[in-house]
XYZ file of C-alpha atoms in Angstrom:
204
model
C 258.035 50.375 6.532
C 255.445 48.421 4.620
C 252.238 48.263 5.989
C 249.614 45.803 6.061
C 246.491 46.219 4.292
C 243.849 45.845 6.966
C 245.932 48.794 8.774
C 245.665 51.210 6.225
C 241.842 50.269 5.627
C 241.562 51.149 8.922
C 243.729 54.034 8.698
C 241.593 55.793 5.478
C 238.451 54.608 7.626
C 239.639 57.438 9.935
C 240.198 60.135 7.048
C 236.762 59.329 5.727
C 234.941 59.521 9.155
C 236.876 63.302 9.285
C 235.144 63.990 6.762
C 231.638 63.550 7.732
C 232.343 63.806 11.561
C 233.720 66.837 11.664
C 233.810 68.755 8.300
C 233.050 72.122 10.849
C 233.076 73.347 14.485
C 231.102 75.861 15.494
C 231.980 78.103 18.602
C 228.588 78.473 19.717
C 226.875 82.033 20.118
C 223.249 82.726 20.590
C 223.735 86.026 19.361
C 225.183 85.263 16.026
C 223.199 83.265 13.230
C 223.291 82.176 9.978
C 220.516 83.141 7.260
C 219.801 80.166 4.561
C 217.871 81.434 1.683
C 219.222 80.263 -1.997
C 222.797 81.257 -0.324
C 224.152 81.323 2.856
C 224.711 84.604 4.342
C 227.051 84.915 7.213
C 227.192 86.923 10.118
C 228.855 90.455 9.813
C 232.752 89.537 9.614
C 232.780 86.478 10.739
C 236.281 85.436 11.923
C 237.563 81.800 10.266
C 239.203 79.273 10.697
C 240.941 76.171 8.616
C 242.393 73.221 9.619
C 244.105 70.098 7.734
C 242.853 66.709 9.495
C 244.604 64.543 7.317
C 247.796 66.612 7.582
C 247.370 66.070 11.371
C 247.033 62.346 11.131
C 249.540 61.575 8.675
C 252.275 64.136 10.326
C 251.468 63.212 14.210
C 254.094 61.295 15.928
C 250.882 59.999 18.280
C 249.777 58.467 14.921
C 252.591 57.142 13.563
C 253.498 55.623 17.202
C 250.094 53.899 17.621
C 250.322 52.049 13.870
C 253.597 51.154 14.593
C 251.852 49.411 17.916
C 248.894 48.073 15.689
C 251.755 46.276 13.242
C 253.486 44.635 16.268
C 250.278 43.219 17.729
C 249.171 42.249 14.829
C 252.875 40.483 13.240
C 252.503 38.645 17.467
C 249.203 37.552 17.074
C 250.175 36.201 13.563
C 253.068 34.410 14.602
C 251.351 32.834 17.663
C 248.069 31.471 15.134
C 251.357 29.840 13.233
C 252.662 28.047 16.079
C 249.715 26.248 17.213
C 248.689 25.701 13.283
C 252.043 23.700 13.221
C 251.993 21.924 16.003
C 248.402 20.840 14.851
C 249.805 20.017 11.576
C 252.594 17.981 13.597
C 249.770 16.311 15.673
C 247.961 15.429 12.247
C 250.587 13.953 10.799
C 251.377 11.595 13.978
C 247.973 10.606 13.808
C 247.807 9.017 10.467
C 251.200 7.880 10.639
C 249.908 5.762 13.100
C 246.064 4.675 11.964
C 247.354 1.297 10.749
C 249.100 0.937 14.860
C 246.454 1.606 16.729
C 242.872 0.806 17.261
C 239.925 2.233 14.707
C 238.297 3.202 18.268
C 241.217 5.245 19.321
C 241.839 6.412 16.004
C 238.692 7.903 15.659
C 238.381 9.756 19.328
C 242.286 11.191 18.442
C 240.883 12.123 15.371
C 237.594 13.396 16.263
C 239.755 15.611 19.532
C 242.061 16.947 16.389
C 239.053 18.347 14.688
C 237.881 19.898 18.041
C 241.444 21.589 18.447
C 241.291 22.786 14.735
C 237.660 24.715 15.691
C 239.006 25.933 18.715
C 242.142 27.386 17.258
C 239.766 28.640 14.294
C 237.323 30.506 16.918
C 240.790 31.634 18.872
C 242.340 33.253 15.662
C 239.040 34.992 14.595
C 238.099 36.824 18.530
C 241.318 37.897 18.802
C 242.076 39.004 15.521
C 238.596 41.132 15.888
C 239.529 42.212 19.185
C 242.475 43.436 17.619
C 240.843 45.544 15.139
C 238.233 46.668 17.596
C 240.902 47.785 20.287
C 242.555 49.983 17.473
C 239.472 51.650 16.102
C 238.271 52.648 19.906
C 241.318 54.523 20.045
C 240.739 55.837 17.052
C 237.879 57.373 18.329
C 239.417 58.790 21.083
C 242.265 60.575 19.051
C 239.240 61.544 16.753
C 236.918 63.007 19.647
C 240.580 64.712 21.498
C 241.291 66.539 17.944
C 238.132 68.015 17.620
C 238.363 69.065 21.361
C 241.504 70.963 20.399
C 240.264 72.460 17.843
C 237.493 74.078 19.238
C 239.458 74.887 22.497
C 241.611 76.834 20.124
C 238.973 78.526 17.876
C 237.300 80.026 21.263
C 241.404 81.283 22.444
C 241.222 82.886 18.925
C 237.293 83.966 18.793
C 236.742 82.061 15.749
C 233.325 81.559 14.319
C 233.543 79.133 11.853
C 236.464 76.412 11.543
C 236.634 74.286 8.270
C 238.715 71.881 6.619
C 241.336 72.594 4.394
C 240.370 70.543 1.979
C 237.004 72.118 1.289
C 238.808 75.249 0.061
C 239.697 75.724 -3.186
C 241.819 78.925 -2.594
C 243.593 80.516 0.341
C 244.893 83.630 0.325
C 245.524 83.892 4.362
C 247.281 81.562 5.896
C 247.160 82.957 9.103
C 243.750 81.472 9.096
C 245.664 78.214 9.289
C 245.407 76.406 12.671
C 246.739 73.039 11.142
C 250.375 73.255 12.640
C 248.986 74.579 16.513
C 246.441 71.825 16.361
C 248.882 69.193 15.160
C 251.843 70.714 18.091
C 248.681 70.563 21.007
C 247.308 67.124 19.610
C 250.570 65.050 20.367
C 251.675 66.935 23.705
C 248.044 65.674 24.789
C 247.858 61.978 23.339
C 251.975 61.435 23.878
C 250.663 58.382 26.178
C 247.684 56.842 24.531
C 248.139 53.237 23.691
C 246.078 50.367 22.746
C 244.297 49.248 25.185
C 242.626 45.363 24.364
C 238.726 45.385 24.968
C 239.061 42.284 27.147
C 242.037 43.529 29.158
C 240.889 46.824 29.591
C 237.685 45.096 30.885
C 239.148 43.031 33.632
C-alpha cells in the first residue's frame, strides 16, 4: 500500500518523539541510586531491561490499523474538497458564459458570491484537513503514553531497574533481557479498539 507523505511525516514524528520521550523508564526505588562522577556507576547488579519502540510501532497491528484509518479519512476528505472545487469550477464557468446575458449589476454580486464560496471552501479544506492531522497525532499520544505504561508495568512484574532502548545498544549478548515481543503482544490486546476520534466530534 503506498502511503501518503504527510502520513509517514507524521508517522517518523512518532519514532523521533520515542526517542527523546522515553529513551528510559525507571522503576522507582528510594533505596537504590545512581553515582555520577566522570562515569556512571550503577547500583550493585542492577537487573535490565531493553525494548525496541520502533519494532513495536512498525510490527503492531493497532498501528498498522489506525494508518490504514488515517489514509481513508484523509483519501474522503480529499475527494469531498474535489467535489465542491468542481462544482465551483462548473458555477464559474456558467457565470462568464453568461456576463454578456445578464446585467453588469448582477454579474458582479454572482461574481463577487463566487469569490465568497471560493474562501469559504478554502477555510473548509484547511480546518478540516488540520483537524485531521490533529485528531491522528492525539492518538498518537495516547498509544505513546499506553506503551510506556506497559512497559513499566512489566519491568516492576520482572523487578527491573533500568529499561532502555534497543537501539542505544551496540551489543547484546542476552536476549532474555528483551521485552520487545511481551510489550508488543500486551500493547495491541490493550489498544485493539482505539480509533480516531475527530477533535470537534469528540467535543460535542
Amino acid at each position: 500500500m503506498k502511503f501518503s507523505f504527510k502520513f509517514v511525516s507524521l508517522f517518523f514524528f512518532v519514532l523521533s518523539n520515542i526517542s527523546s520521550s522515553y529513551a528510559f523508564i525507571i522503576s522507582q526505588d528510594v533505596s537504590k541510586r545512581m553515582n555520577i562522577n566522570n562515569n556512571i556507576n550503577l547500583i550493585n547488579n542492577p537487573k535490565i531491561g531493553i525494548v525496541d519502540f520502533r519494532n513495536i510501532l512498525k510490527e503492531s497491528l493497532t498501528m498498522k490499523k489506525l494508518g490504514k484509518e488515517f489514509l481513508k479519512l484523509e483519501r474522503e476528505l480529499n475527494n469531498k474538497i474535489k467535489k465542491k472545487e468542481e462544482i465551483l469550477r462548473n458555477k464559474e464557468l456558467k457565470l462568464r458564459s453568461s456576463k454578456n446575458k445578464i446585467s453588469n449589476e448582477k454579474y458582479v454580486k454572482e461574481k463577487n458570491d463566487l469569490k465568497k464560496e471560493i474562501t469559504n471552501l478554502q477555510k473548509f479544506a484547511f480546518s478540516e484537513k488540520k483537524e485531521l492531522n490533529i485528531s491522528f497525532q492525539l492518538i498518537q499520544k495516547k498509544l505513546r503514553d499506553v506503551l510506556a505504561s506497559i512497559i513499566k508495568n512489566i519491568s516492576k512484574e520482572k523487578n527491573i531497574d533500568y529499561v532502555f532502548l534497543k537501539e542505544n545498544f551496540f551489543l547484546i549478548n542476552n536476549f532474555d533481557l528483551d521485552l520487545t515481543n511481551e510489550a508488543l503482544k500486551k500493547f495491541d490486546e490493550e489498544t485493539a479498539n482505539l480509533k480516531i476520534q475527530f477533535v470537534k466530534k469528540k467535543g460535542k
